Amino acid sequence: MQQQIAVGKSAIIVLILALFLSACIKPLPMTTPPPTTVQPDIPSLYETLAPYFPIGAAIEPWQLDSDAHTVLLTRHFNSITAENVMKSDPIHPSEGEFHWTPADRLADFARENNLFVHGHALVWHQQAAEWMFRDTGNQPLTATPENRALVLQRLAAHIRAVVGRYKDVVNVWDVVNEVIDENQPDCLRRSRWYELTGKEYIETAFRVAHEVAPDAALLINDYSTTNPRKRQCIYDLVQGLQADGVPVDGVGMQMHTNIQSPTPQVVETTIRKFAELGQVHITEFDMSIYTNNTDKYESVPETVLARQGERYQALFDVFKRNSDLIASVTFWGMADDHTWLKTWPITRINLPLPFDAQLQPKDAFWGIVDSSKLPGQEE
Ligand code: GLA
């Protein structure tokens, strides 16, 4: 037995030594090379699309520390969305305590550079200011009439503060984000908001936002909006709210798409249906190169990027064709160096945006701007 332990110990020592040595001789892990210069001589995305709609990108404040990203942003986009810093937890982490600095930075940048700002998002069940659902002893609130009033009052105070601060620069707000669950009989997600207030939090959010910023467009924003059942849920909810006099101006279609779906046809049907209710905004466009949650490329084949270019072309053709119904199109990011799809639903290479990790135009870019430059199309 003792002998076995001794052998086990020396095996561990050998293993540690081997790991140490291999760490010493291995090359350093590959890091993303620094961005190269943004190409000055390609068409600007937003100028190309100016006849149709403004073009936005979701950004983080730290990206404004990079000259290359700032140049890419101002050359190709005329609208920004705060990727995270205007969500309720980051901006209002405890009652009356606001972290304005990161969001102010984006707002100031937009003011200085004449960009639209798409406000995102006043109410969401994720990245939510949890304190709103807790009592003074930090215990979860239970669903009572008093707590309903308390939560609605907290929500109203939150919206007054955030919408009020940016009302000169934010022209459209995602007022409620992802409140639909098409598998519930009433189509409403069973979030803490719902548990404590029923549907009232939605009505309050829109009414207060409108009171503070009467000129801003107020949206309900969601994913998988092309799913017929979910689409109908959103339609019925908005129609019902509007019939009750709640100031909902339209629908935000997130459009986290992939290389295969949704089809251009179903996207077009959805845009047209939502347009019956008011404005339609494409709010979070990107295109995963995978069609499931498990595949991983070691390196991405050129053919996949070419296919992505064709899909970009087909979907932007739909957007352009329906530009009288579409108020804006925003990408969830600018370039493939920074995208949530690198870690969701698993960690893997993903290249969903029009510019690559070195900020160079991809086939996806040419699919939007000039499809004659797509592979197989060159003269
Ligand atoms: C949702 C949210 C966004 C963002 C994305 C992915 O679509 O609306 O704010 O968090 O998920 O990260």
mmCIF file of C-alpha atoms and ligand atoms in Angstrom:
data_model
loop_
_atom_site.group_PDB
_atom_site.id
_atom_site.type_symbol
_atom_site.label_atom_id
_atom_site.label_comp_id
_atom_site.label_asym_id
_atom_site.label_seq_id
_atom_site.Cartn_x
_atom_site.Cartn_y
_atom_site.Cartn_z
ATOM 1 C CA MET A 1 0.000 0.000 0.000
ATOM 2 C CA GLN A 2 2.778 2.435 1.084
ATOM 3 C CA GLN A 3 4.678 1.493 -2.043
ATOM 4 C CA GLN A 4 1.614 2.275 -4.128
ATOM 5 C CA ILE A 5 1.315 5.700 -2.482
ATOM 6 C CA ALA A 6 5.017 6.369 -3.097
ATOM 7 C CA VAL A 7 4.629 5.397 -6.762
ATOM 8 C CA GLY A 8 1.513 7.609 -6.953
ATOM 9 C CA LYS A 9 3.447 10.538 -5.459
ATOM 10 C CA SER A 10 6.362 10.250 -7.852
ATOM 11 C CA ALA A 11 3.918 9.958 -10.758
ATOM 12 C CA ILE A 12 2.325 13.227 -9.650
ATOM 13 C CA ILE A 13 5.733 14.921 -9.361
ATOM 14 C CA VAL A 14 6.683 13.713 -12.849
ATOM 15 C CA LEU A 15 3.373 14.957 -14.182
ATOM 16 C CA ILE A 16 3.814 18.404 -12.582
ATOM 17 C CA LEU A 17 7.358 18.608 -13.957
ATOM 18 C CA ALA A 18 6.152 17.597 -17.401
ATOM 19 C CA LEU A 19 3.388 20.214 -17.298
ATOM 20 C CA PHE A 20 5.864 22.861 -16.129
ATOM 21 C CA LEU A 21 8.336 22.029 -18.909
ATOM 22 C CA SER A 22 5.685 21.898 -21.580
ATOM 23 C CA ALA A 23 4.398 25.302 -20.420
ATOM 24 C CA CYS A 24 7.949 26.663 -20.746
ATOM 25 C CA ILE A 25 8.585 25.424 -24.244
ATOM 26 C CA LYS A 26 5.102 25.892 -25.712
ATOM 27 C CA PRO A 27 4.631 29.024 -27.785
ATOM 28 C CA LEU A 28 2.391 31.589 -26.138
ATOM 29 C CA PRO A 29 -1.316 31.049 -26.900
ATOM 30 C CA MET A 30 -2.412 32.805 -30.063
ATOM 31 C CA THR A 31 -4.027 36.108 -29.258
ATOM 32 C CA THR A 32 -6.041 38.072 -31.772
ATOM 33 C CA PRO A 33 -3.613 40.268 -33.668
ATOM 34 C CA PRO A 34 -4.232 43.980 -33.222
ATOM 35 C CA PRO A 35 -6.681 45.436 -35.707
ATOM 36 C CA THR A 36 -5.122 46.669 -38.895
ATOM 37 C CA THR A 37 -6.070 49.954 -40.423
ATOM 38 C CA VAL A 38 -9.683 50.428 -41.359
ATOM 39 C CA GLN A 39 -9.906 50.510 -45.137
ATOM 40 C CA PRO A 40 -10.526 54.068 -46.261
ATOM 41 C CA ASP A 41 -11.522 53.235 -49.837
ATOM 42 C CA ILE A 42 -14.533 50.969 -49.468
ATOM 43 C CA PRO A 43 -18.096 52.285 -49.506
ATOM 44 C CA SER A 44 -19.555 53.339 -46.182
ATOM 45 C CA LEU A 45 -22.319 51.033 -44.946
ATOM 46 C CA TYR A 46 -24.491 53.806 -43.639
ATOM 47 C CA GLU A 47 -23.988 56.030 -46.682
ATOM 48 C CA THR A 48 -24.822 53.135 -48.993
ATOM 49 C CA LEU A 49 -27.970 52.388 -47.012
ATOM 50 C CA ALA A 50 -28.953 56.033 -46.425
ATOM 51 C CA PRO A 51 -31.808 55.844 -48.958
ATOM 52 C CA TYR A 52 -33.295 52.993 -46.903
ATOM 53 C CA PHE A 53 -32.706 53.296 -43.145
ATOM 54 C CA PRO A 54 -30.112 54.249 -40.527
ATOM 55 C CA ILE A 55 -27.552 51.540 -39.711
ATOM 56 C CA GLY A 56 -26.503 50.927 -36.150
ATOM 57 C CA ALA A 57 -24.117 48.836 -34.092
ATOM 58 C CA ALA A 58 -24.270 47.720 -30.478
ATOM 59 C CA ILE A 59 -21.121 48.864 -28.726
ATOM 60 C CA GLU A 60 -19.386 48.879 -25.364
ATOM 61 C CA PRO A 61 -17.745 52.080 -24.058
ATOM 62 C CA TRP A 62 -14.267 50.482 -23.993
ATOM 63 C CA GLN A 63 -14.397 50.133 -27.778
ATOM 64 C CA LEU A 64 -14.192 53.917 -27.982
ATOM 65 C CA ASP A 65 -10.654 53.655 -26.513
ATOM 66 C CA SER A 66 -9.545 52.039 -29.756
ATOM 67 C CA ASP A 67 -8.879 54.447 -32.621
ATOM 68 C CA ALA A 68 -9.469 51.724 -35.210
ATOM 69 C CA HIS A 69 -12.873 50.808 -33.753
ATOM 70 C CA THR A 70 -13.864 54.436 -33.494
ATOM 71 C CA VAL A 71 -12.950 55.010 -37.130
ATOM 72 C CA LEU A 72 -14.840 51.867 -38.186
ATOM 73 C CA LEU A 73 -17.862 52.980 -36.183
ATOM 74 C CA THR A 74 -18.096 56.512 -37.497
ATOM 75 C CA ARG A 75 -17.289 55.528 -41.073
ATOM 76 C CA HIS A 76 -19.896 52.777 -41.354
ATOM 77 C CA PHE A 77 -22.635 53.356 -38.783
ATOM 78 C CA ASN A 78 -24.878 56.301 -37.950
ATOM 79 C CA SER A 79 -26.611 54.836 -34.913
ATOM 80 C CA ILE A 80 -25.440 53.085 -31.747
ATOM 81 C CA THR A 81 -27.027 50.840 -29.152
ATOM 82 C CA ALA A 82 -25.551 50.331 -25.692
ATOM 83 C CA GLU A 83 -24.728 46.638 -25.717
ATOM 84 C CA ASN A 84 -24.979 46.452 -21.907
ATOM 85 C CA VAL A 85 -24.461 49.706 -20.063
ATOM 86 C CA MET A 86 -28.045 50.986 -20.162
ATOM 87 C CA LYS A 87 -29.570 47.739 -18.854
ATOM 88 C CA SER A 88 -31.128 48.101 -15.427
ATOM 89 C CA ASP A 89 -28.579 46.211 -13.330
ATOM 90 C CA PRO A 90 -25.469 47.877 -14.763
ATOM 91 C CA ILE A 91 -26.983 51.369 -14.667
ATOM 92 C CA HIS A 92 -29.073 51.158 -11.459
ATOM 93 C CA PRO A 93 -27.510 48.453 -9.251
ATOM 94 C CA SER A 94 -29.186 49.547 -6.029
ATOM 95 C CA GLU A 95 -32.021 51.886 -5.187
ATOM 96 C CA GLY A 96 -31.126 55.451 -6.150
ATOM 97 C CA GLU A 97 -27.535 54.487 -7.063
ATOM 98 C CA PHE A 98 -26.871 55.115 -10.738
ATOM 99 C CA HIS A 99 -23.732 54.220 -12.709
ATOM 100 C CA TRP A 100 -24.033 56.867 -15.351
ATOM 101 C CA THR A 101 -20.429 57.158 -16.514
ATOM 102 C CA PRO A 102 -20.323 54.299 -19.093
ATOM 103 C CA ALA A 103 -23.675 55.190 -20.642
ATOM 104 C CA ASP A 104 -22.807 58.906 -20.573
ATOM 105 C CA ARG A 105 -19.701 58.108 -22.561
ATOM 106 C CA LEU A 106 -21.765 56.540 -25.347
ATOM 107 C CA ALA A 107 -24.312 59.343 -25.236
ATOM 108 C CA ASP A 108 -21.581 62.010 -25.448
ATOM 109 C CA PHE A 109 -19.912 60.196 -28.322
ATOM 110 C CA ALA A 110 -23.236 60.103 -30.154
ATOM 111 C CA ARG A 111 -23.837 63.814 -29.532
ATOM 112 C CA GLU A 112 -20.338 64.714 -30.760
ATOM 113 C CA ASN A 113 -20.613 62.536 -33.871
ATOM 114 C CA ASN A 114 -24.255 63.103 -34.719
ATOM 115 C CA LEU A 115 -25.295 59.503 -34.255
ATOM 116 C CA PHE A 116 -28.745 58.218 -33.381
ATOM 117 C CA VAL A 117 -28.956 56.288 -30.128
ATOM 118 C CA HIS A 118 -31.180 53.238 -29.754
ATOM 119 C CA GLY A 119 -31.875 52.908 -26.024
ATOM 120 C CA HIS A 120 -31.611 49.330 -24.752
ATOM 121 C CA ALA A 121 -33.344 48.108 -22.606
ATOM 122 C CA LEU A 122 -35.544 49.544 -19.834
ATOM 123 C CA VAL A 123 -37.126 46.253 -18.723
ATOM 124 C CA TRP A 124 -35.609 42.789 -19.153
ATOM 125 C CA HIS A 125 -35.714 39.694 -16.982
ATOM 126 C CA GLN A 126 -31.949 39.251 -17.401
ATOM 127 C CA GLN A 127 -29.299 41.724 -16.217
ATOM 128 C CA ALA A 128 -32.190 43.153 -14.184
ATOM 129 C CA ALA A 129 -31.795 45.338 -11.113
ATOM 130 C CA GLU A 130 -32.607 42.572 -8.613
ATOM 131 C CA TRP A 131 -33.137 44.981 -5.737
ATOM 132 C CA MET A 132 -36.432 45.975 -7.332
ATOM 133 C CA PHE A 133 -37.792 42.520 -6.449
ATOM 134 C CA ARG A 134 -36.563 42.474 -2.830
ATOM 135 C CA ASP A 135 -37.714 43.986 0.444
ATOM 136 C CA THR A 136 -35.586 46.089 2.788
ATOM 137 C CA GLY A 137 -34.338 42.901 4.465
ATOM 138 C CA ASN A 138 -33.170 41.671 1.023
ATOM 139 C CA GLN A 139 -35.875 38.974 0.979
ATOM 140 C CA PRO A 140 -37.715 38.250 -2.285
ATOM 141 C CA LEU A 141 -40.991 40.160 -2.491
ATOM 142 C CA THR A 142 -44.140 38.073 -2.528
ATOM 143 C CA ALA A 143 -47.061 38.818 -4.819
ATOM 144 C CA THR A 144 -49.270 41.111 -2.743
ATOM 145 C CA PRO A 145 -51.130 44.281 -3.781
ATOM 146 C CA GLU A 146 -48.641 46.390 -1.739
ATOM 147 C CA ASN A 147 -45.652 44.794 -3.404
ATOM 148 C CA ARG A 148 -47.215 45.216 -6.821
ATOM 149 C CA ALA A 149 -47.506 48.948 -6.115
ATOM 150 C CA LEU A 150 -43.957 49.043 -4.759
ATOM 151 C CA VAL A 151 -42.442 47.315 -7.797
ATOM 152 C CA LEU A 152 -44.346 49.526 -10.224
ATOM 153 C CA GLN A 153 -43.245 52.611 -8.339
ATOM 154 C CA ARG A 154 -39.594 51.457 -8.471
ATOM 155 C CA LEU A 155 -39.917 50.715 -12.162
ATOM 156 C CA ALA A 156 -41.405 54.141 -12.834
ATOM 157 C CA ALA A 157 -38.597 55.855 -10.899
ATOM 158 C CA HIS A 158 -36.015 53.862 -12.866
ATOM 159 C CA ILE A 159 -37.531 54.792 -16.205
ATOM 160 C CA ARG A 160 -37.959 58.462 -15.245
ATOM 161 C CA ALA A 161 -34.269 58.672 -14.342
ATOM 162 C CA VAL A 162 -32.806 56.790 -17.310
ATOM 163 C CA VAL A 163 -35.096 58.048 -20.070
ATOM 164 C CA GLY A 164 -34.946 61.557 -18.640
ATOM 165 C CA ARG A 165 -31.158 61.643 -18.643
ATOM 166 C CA TYR A 166 -30.823 60.658 -22.312
ATOM 167 C CA LYS A 167 -33.968 62.111 -23.815
ATOM 168 C CA ASP A 168 -32.075 64.641 -25.943
ATOM 169 C CA VAL A 169 -30.100 61.910 -27.698
ATOM 170 C CA VAL A 170 -32.058 58.619 -27.587
ATOM 171 C CA ASN A 171 -34.633 58.550 -30.358
ATOM 172 C CA VAL A 172 -35.977 55.042 -29.786
ATOM 173 C CA TRP A 173 -36.201 52.787 -26.723
ATOM 174 C CA ASP A 174 -36.533 49.047 -26.315
ATOM 175 C CA VAL A 175 -38.967 49.576 -23.471
ATOM 176 C CA VAL A 176 -39.603 45.915 -22.733
ATOM 177 C CA ASN A 177 -37.302 43.135 -23.893
ATOM 178 C CA GLU A 178 -38.275 39.467 -24.298
ATOM 179 C CA VAL A 179 -41.540 39.560 -22.356
ATOM 180 C CA ILE A 180 -43.176 36.939 -24.585
ATOM 181 C CA ASP A 181 -43.413 33.213 -23.905
ATOM 182 C CA GLU A 182 -45.422 31.735 -26.723
ATOM 183 C CA ASN A 183 -45.953 28.547 -24.716
ATOM 184 C CA GLN A 184 -48.005 30.277 -22.029
ATOM 185 C CA PRO A 185 -51.746 30.584 -22.565
ATOM 186 C CA ASP A 186 -51.554 34.373 -22.222
ATOM 187 C CA CYS A 187 -48.237 34.543 -24.158
ATOM 188 C CA LEU A 188 -46.457 36.303 -21.267
ATOM 189 C CA ARG A 189 -43.119 35.210 -19.826
ATOM 190 C CA ARG A 190 -43.263 34.131 -16.180
ATOM 191 C CA SER A 191 -40.579 36.607 -15.048
ATOM 192 C CA ARG A 192 -40.315 38.261 -11.625
ATOM 193 C CA TRP A 193 -41.978 41.284 -13.220
ATOM 194 C CA TYR A 194 -44.886 39.117 -14.232
ATOM 195 C CA GLU A 195 -45.128 37.275 -10.927
ATOM 196 C CA LEU A 196 -45.330 40.539 -8.999
ATOM 197 C CA THR A 197 -47.422 42.719 -11.331
ATOM 198 C CA GLY A 198 -49.050 40.560 -14.016
ATOM 199 C CA LYS A 199 -49.134 42.540 -17.261
ATOM 200 C CA GLU A 200 -49.105 45.887 -15.517
ATOM 201 C CA TYR A 201 -45.329 46.350 -15.590
ATOM 202 C CA ILE A 202 -45.509 46.465 -19.376
ATOM 203 C CA GLU A 203 -48.217 49.123 -19.376
ATOM 204 C CA THR A 204 -46.443 51.193 -16.718
ATOM 205 C CA ALA A 205 -43.120 51.021 -18.554
ATOM 206 C CA PHE A 206 -44.592 52.363 -21.790
ATOM 207 C CA ARG A 207 -46.718 55.037 -20.120
ATOM 208 C CA VAL A 208 -43.858 56.417 -18.023
ATOM 209 C CA ALA A 209 -41.344 56.324 -20.897
ATOM 210 C CA HIS A 210 -43.808 58.215 -23.079
ATOM 211 C CA GLU A 211 -44.506 60.768 -20.373
ATOM 212 C CA VAL A 212 -40.757 61.513 -20.055
ATOM 213 C CA ALA A 213 -39.817 61.316 -23.750
ATOM 214 C CA PRO A 214 -42.959 61.909 -25.807
ATOM 215 C CA ASP A 215 -40.975 62.074 -29.070
ATOM 216 C CA ALA A 216 -39.085 58.800 -28.687
ATOM 217 C CA ALA A 217 -40.341 55.684 -30.491
ATOM 218 C CA LEU A 218 -41.199 53.044 -27.898
ATOM 219 C CA LEU A 219 -40.766 49.390 -28.800
ATOM 220 C CA ILE A 220 -41.389 45.903 -27.595
ATOM 221 C CA ASN A 221 -38.245 43.942 -28.527
ATOM 222 C CA ASP A 222 -37.870 40.173 -28.856
ATOM 223 C CA TYR A 223 -36.031 37.250 -30.464
ATOM 224 C CA SER A 224 -37.412 34.522 -32.770
ATOM 225 C CA THR A 225 -40.075 36.925 -33.964
ATOM 226 C CA THR A 226 -40.423 34.957 -37.209
ATOM 227 C CA ASN A 227 -41.775 31.949 -35.292
ATOM 228 C CA PRO A 228 -45.463 32.107 -36.310
ATOM 229 C CA ARG A 229 -46.774 31.407 -32.817
ATOM 230 C CA LYS A 230 -44.491 33.938 -31.161
ATOM 231 C CA ARG A 231 -45.187 36.473 -33.909
ATOM 232 C CA GLN A 232 -48.905 36.174 -33.238
ATOM 233 C CA CYS A 233 -48.329 36.567 -29.490
ATOM 234 C CA ILE A 234 -46.395 39.799 -30.043
ATOM 235 C CA TYR A 235 -48.995 41.052 -32.488
ATOM 236 C CA ASP A 236 -51.892 40.376 -30.127
ATOM 237 C CA LEU A 237 -50.104 41.891 -27.126
ATOM 238 C CA VAL A 238 -49.241 45.106 -28.969
ATOM 239 C CA GLN A 239 -52.680 45.385 -30.523
ATOM 240 C CA GLY A 240 -54.300 44.933 -27.108
ATOM 241 C CA LEU A 241 -52.010 47.485 -25.460
ATOM 242 C CA GLN A 242 -52.643 50.024 -28.181
ATOM 243 C CA ALA A 243 -56.407 49.461 -27.906
ATOM 244 C CA ASP A 244 -56.062 50.280 -24.191
ATOM 245 C CA GLY A 245 -54.269 53.516 -25.039
ATOM 246 C CA VAL A 246 -50.797 52.304 -24.027
ATOM 247 C CA PRO A 247 -48.223 54.201 -26.138
ATOM 248 C CA VAL A 248 -46.470 51.354 -27.980
ATOM 249 C CA ASP A 249 -44.985 52.588 -31.259
ATOM 250 C CA GLY A 250 -43.830 49.329 -32.700
ATOM 251 C CA VAL A 251 -41.808 46.152 -32.608
ATOM 252 C CA GLY A 252 -38.085 45.465 -32.436
ATOM 253 C CA MET A 253 -37.099 42.265 -34.229
ATOM 254 C CA GLN A 254 -33.785 41.180 -32.729
ATOM 255 C CA MET A 255 -32.870 38.969 -35.700
ATOM 256 C CA HIS A 256 -30.101 36.820 -34.256
ATOM 257 C CA THR A 257 -30.068 34.738 -37.418
ATOM 258 C CA ASN A 258 -27.872 31.916 -38.639
ATOM 259 C CA ILE A 259 -26.417 30.750 -41.909
ATOM 260 C CA GLN A 260 -29.604 28.843 -42.708
ATOM 261 C CA SER A 261 -32.597 30.419 -41.035
ATOM 262 C CA PRO A 262 -34.907 32.231 -40.953
ATOM 263 C CA THR A 263 -35.773 32.331 -44.650
ATOM 264 C CA PRO A 264 -36.045 35.698 -46.417
ATOM 265 C CA GLN A 265 -39.719 34.888 -47.082
ATOM 266 C CA VAL A 266 -40.659 34.479 -43.430
ATOM 267 C CA VAL A 267 -38.679 37.590 -42.500
ATOM 268 C CA GLU A 268 -40.622 39.577 -45.078
ATOM 269 C CA THR A 269 -43.977 38.192 -43.890
ATOM 270 C CA THR A 270 -43.076 39.123 -40.324
ATOM 271 C CA ILE A 271 -41.985 42.669 -41.151
ATOM 272 C CA ARG A 272 -45.219 43.249 -43.047
ATOM 273 C CA LYS A 273 -47.351 41.880 -40.244
ATOM 274 C CA PHE A 274 -45.682 43.990 -37.546
ATOM 275 C CA ALA A 275 -45.853 47.051 -39.783
ATOM 276 C CA GLU A 276 -49.653 46.923 -39.362
ATOM 277 C CA LEU A 277 -49.003 47.910 -35.746
ATOM 278 C CA GLY A 278 -46.502 50.733 -36.298
ATOM 279 C CA GLN A 279 -42.741 50.995 -36.648
ATOM 280 C CA VAL A 280 -40.522 47.986 -37.277
ATOM 281 C CA HIS A 281 -36.855 48.074 -36.213
ATOM 282 C CA ILE A 282 -34.277 45.349 -36.799
ATOM 283 C CA THR A 283 -32.498 45.711 -33.489
ATOM 284 C CA GLU A 284 -29.798 43.056 -32.987
ATOM 285 C CA PHE A 285 -28.868 41.594 -36.362
ATOM 286 C CA ASP A 286 -26.096 39.028 -36.572
ATOM 287 C CA MET A 287 -25.621 35.707 -38.372
ATOM 288 C CA SER A 288 -24.093 32.700 -36.676
ATOM 289 C CA ILE A 289 -22.100 30.420 -38.966
ATOM 290 C CA TYR A 290 -23.593 27.378 -37.167
ATOM 291 C CA THR A 291 -27.037 25.845 -37.310
ATOM 292 C CA ASN A 292 -26.876 24.012 -33.981
ATOM 293 C CA ASN A 293 -25.478 24.408 -30.466
ATOM 294 C CA THR A 294 -22.700 21.837 -30.742
ATOM 295 C CA ASP A 295 -20.692 22.220 -33.987
ATOM 296 C CA LYS A 296 -17.285 23.889 -33.818
ATOM 297 C CA TYR A 297 -14.946 24.786 -36.671
ATOM 298 C CA GLU A 298 -11.209 24.637 -36.047
ATOM 299 C CA SER A 299 -10.901 27.108 -38.867
ATOM 300 C CA VAL A 300 -13.823 28.426 -40.821
ATOM 301 C CA PRO A 301 -13.980 27.344 -44.496
ATOM 302 C CA GLU A 302 -14.130 30.119 -47.086
ATOM 303 C CA THR A 303 -17.278 28.527 -48.488
ATOM 304 C CA VAL A 304 -19.090 29.179 -45.215
ATOM 305 C CA LEU A 305 -18.189 32.866 -45.338
ATOM 306 C CA ALA A 306 -19.275 33.007 -48.969
ATOM 307 C CA ARG A 307 -22.598 31.424 -48.031
ATOM 308 C CA GLN A 308 -22.930 33.981 -45.274
ATOM 309 C CA GLY A 309 -22.378 36.718 -47.850
ATOM 310 C CA GLU A 310 -25.239 35.352 -49.929
ATOM 311 C CA ARG A 311 -27.530 35.168 -46.895
ATOM 312 C CA TYR A 312 -26.621 38.733 -45.944
ATOM 313 C CA GLN A 313 -27.507 39.784 -49.472
ATOM 314 C CA ALA A 314 -30.847 37.954 -49.417
ATOM 315 C CA LEU A 315 -31.901 39.351 -46.039
ATOM 316 C CA PHE A 316 -30.776 42.894 -46.796
ATOM 317 C CA ASP A 317 -32.678 42.684 -50.083
ATOM 318 C CA VAL A 318 -35.783 42.041 -47.971
ATOM 319 C CA PHE A 319 -34.948 44.972 -45.677
ATOM 320 C CA LYS A 320 -34.346 47.320 -48.624
ATOM 321 C CA ARG A 321 -37.488 46.188 -50.419
ATOM 322 C CA ASN A 322 -39.481 46.960 -47.263
ATOM 323 C CA SER A 323 -37.584 50.076 -46.264
ATOM 324 C CA ASP A 324 -40.804 52.100 -46.139
ATOM 325 C CA LEU A 325 -41.778 49.847 -43.208
ATOM 326 C CA ILE A 326 -38.376 49.580 -41.497
ATOM 327 C CA ALA A 327 -37.233 52.448 -39.281
ATOM 328 C CA SER A 328 -33.683 51.207 -38.561
ATOM 329 C CA VAL A 329 -31.342 48.226 -38.802
ATOM 330 C CA THR A 330 -28.786 47.606 -36.047
ATOM 331 C CA PHE A 331 -26.046 44.966 -35.837
ATOM 332 C CA TRP A 332 -25.259 43.293 -32.515
ATOM 333 C CA GLY A 333 -21.636 44.395 -32.761
ATOM 334 C CA MET A 334 -19.413 45.904 -35.428
ATOM 335 C CA ALA A 335 -16.819 43.259 -36.245
ATOM 336 C CA ASP A 336 -16.018 39.630 -35.471
ATOM 337 C CA ASP A 337 -13.412 40.536 -32.823
ATOM 338 C CA HIS A 338 -16.219 41.236 -30.361
ATOM 339 C CA THR A 339 -19.424 39.213 -30.437
ATOM 340 C CA TRP A 340 -21.506 37.447 -27.787
ATOM 341 C CA LEU A 341 -21.618 34.406 -30.103
ATOM 342 C CA LYS A 342 -18.004 33.524 -29.234
ATOM 343 C CA THR A 343 -19.242 32.235 -25.879
ATOM 344 C CA TRP A 344 -22.927 31.496 -26.477
ATOM 345 C CA PRO A 345 -24.351 28.855 -26.564
ATOM 346 C CA ILE A 346 -20.845 27.344 -26.269
ATOM 347 C CA THR A 347 -17.316 28.656 -26.655
ATOM 348 C CA ARG A 348 -16.348 28.435 -30.319
ATOM 349 C CA ILE A 349 -15.174 30.520 -33.235
ATOM 350 C CA ASN A 350 -18.101 32.456 -34.584
ATOM 351 C CA LEU A 351 -17.996 35.144 -37.254
ATOM 352 C CA PRO A 352 -21.447 36.724 -37.435
ATOM 353 C CA LEU A 353 -20.784 40.343 -38.443
ATOM 354 C CA PRO A 354 -19.963 42.261 -41.655
ATOM 355 C CA PHE A 355 -16.324 42.983 -40.675
ATOM 356 C CA ASP A 356 -13.733 40.397 -39.653
ATOM 357 C CA ALA A 357 -11.658 40.336 -36.470
ATOM 358 C CA GLN A 358 -9.103 42.651 -38.114
ATOM 359 C CA LEU A 359 -11.932 45.025 -39.026
ATOM 360 C CA GLN A 360 -11.741 44.188 -42.736
ATOM 361 C CA PRO A 361 -14.862 43.826 -44.902
ATOM 362 C CA LYS A 362 -16.138 40.246 -45.315
ATOM 363 C CA ASP A 363 -18.339 38.681 -47.972
ATOM 364 C CA ALA A 364 -21.161 39.606 -45.592
ATOM 365 C CA PHE A 365 -20.251 43.275 -46.083
ATOM 366 C CA TRP A 366 -20.228 42.918 -49.868
ATOM 367 C CA GLY A 367 -23.531 41.059 -49.706
ATOM 368 C CA ILE A 368 -25.048 44.270 -48.366
ATOM 369 C CA VAL A 369 -23.082 46.822 -50.360
ATOM 370 C CA ASP A 370 -22.212 45.300 -53.738
ATOM 371 C CA SER A 371 -23.146 41.704 -54.436
ATOM 372 C CA SER A 372 -21.122 41.663 -57.658
ATOM 373 C CA LYS A 373 -18.091 41.332 -55.371
ATOM 374 C CA LEU A 374 -19.313 38.080 -53.792
ATOM 375 C CA PRO A 375 -17.273 34.946 -54.614
ATOM 376 C CA GLY A 376 -18.404 33.432 -57.892
ATOM 377 C CA GLN A 377 -19.852 36.768 -59.027
ATOM 378 C CA GLU A 378 -16.619 38.507 -60.120
ATOM 379 C CA GLU A 379 -16.344 39.339 -63.818
HETATM 380 C C1 GLA B 1 -30.514 39.564 -26.103
HETATM 381 C C2 GLA B 1 -30.523 40.945 -25.485
HETATM 382 C C3 GLA B 1 -29.261 41.700 -25.763
HETATM 383 C C4 GLA B 1 -28.039 40.847 -25.648
HETATM 384 C C5 GLA B 1 -28.207 39.633 -26.505
HETATM 385 C C6 GLA B 1 -27.014 38.739 -26.547
HETATM 386 O O1 GLA B 1 -30.827 39.554 -27.427
HETATM 387 O O2 GLA B 1 -31.590 41.711 -25.923
HETATM 388 O O3 GLA B 1 -29.151 42.765 -24.880
HETATM 389 O O4 GLA B 1 -27.801 40.536 -24.316
HETATM 390 O O5 GLA B 1 -29.302 38.905 -25.982
HETATM 391 O O6 GLA B 1 -26.044 39.003 -25.643
#
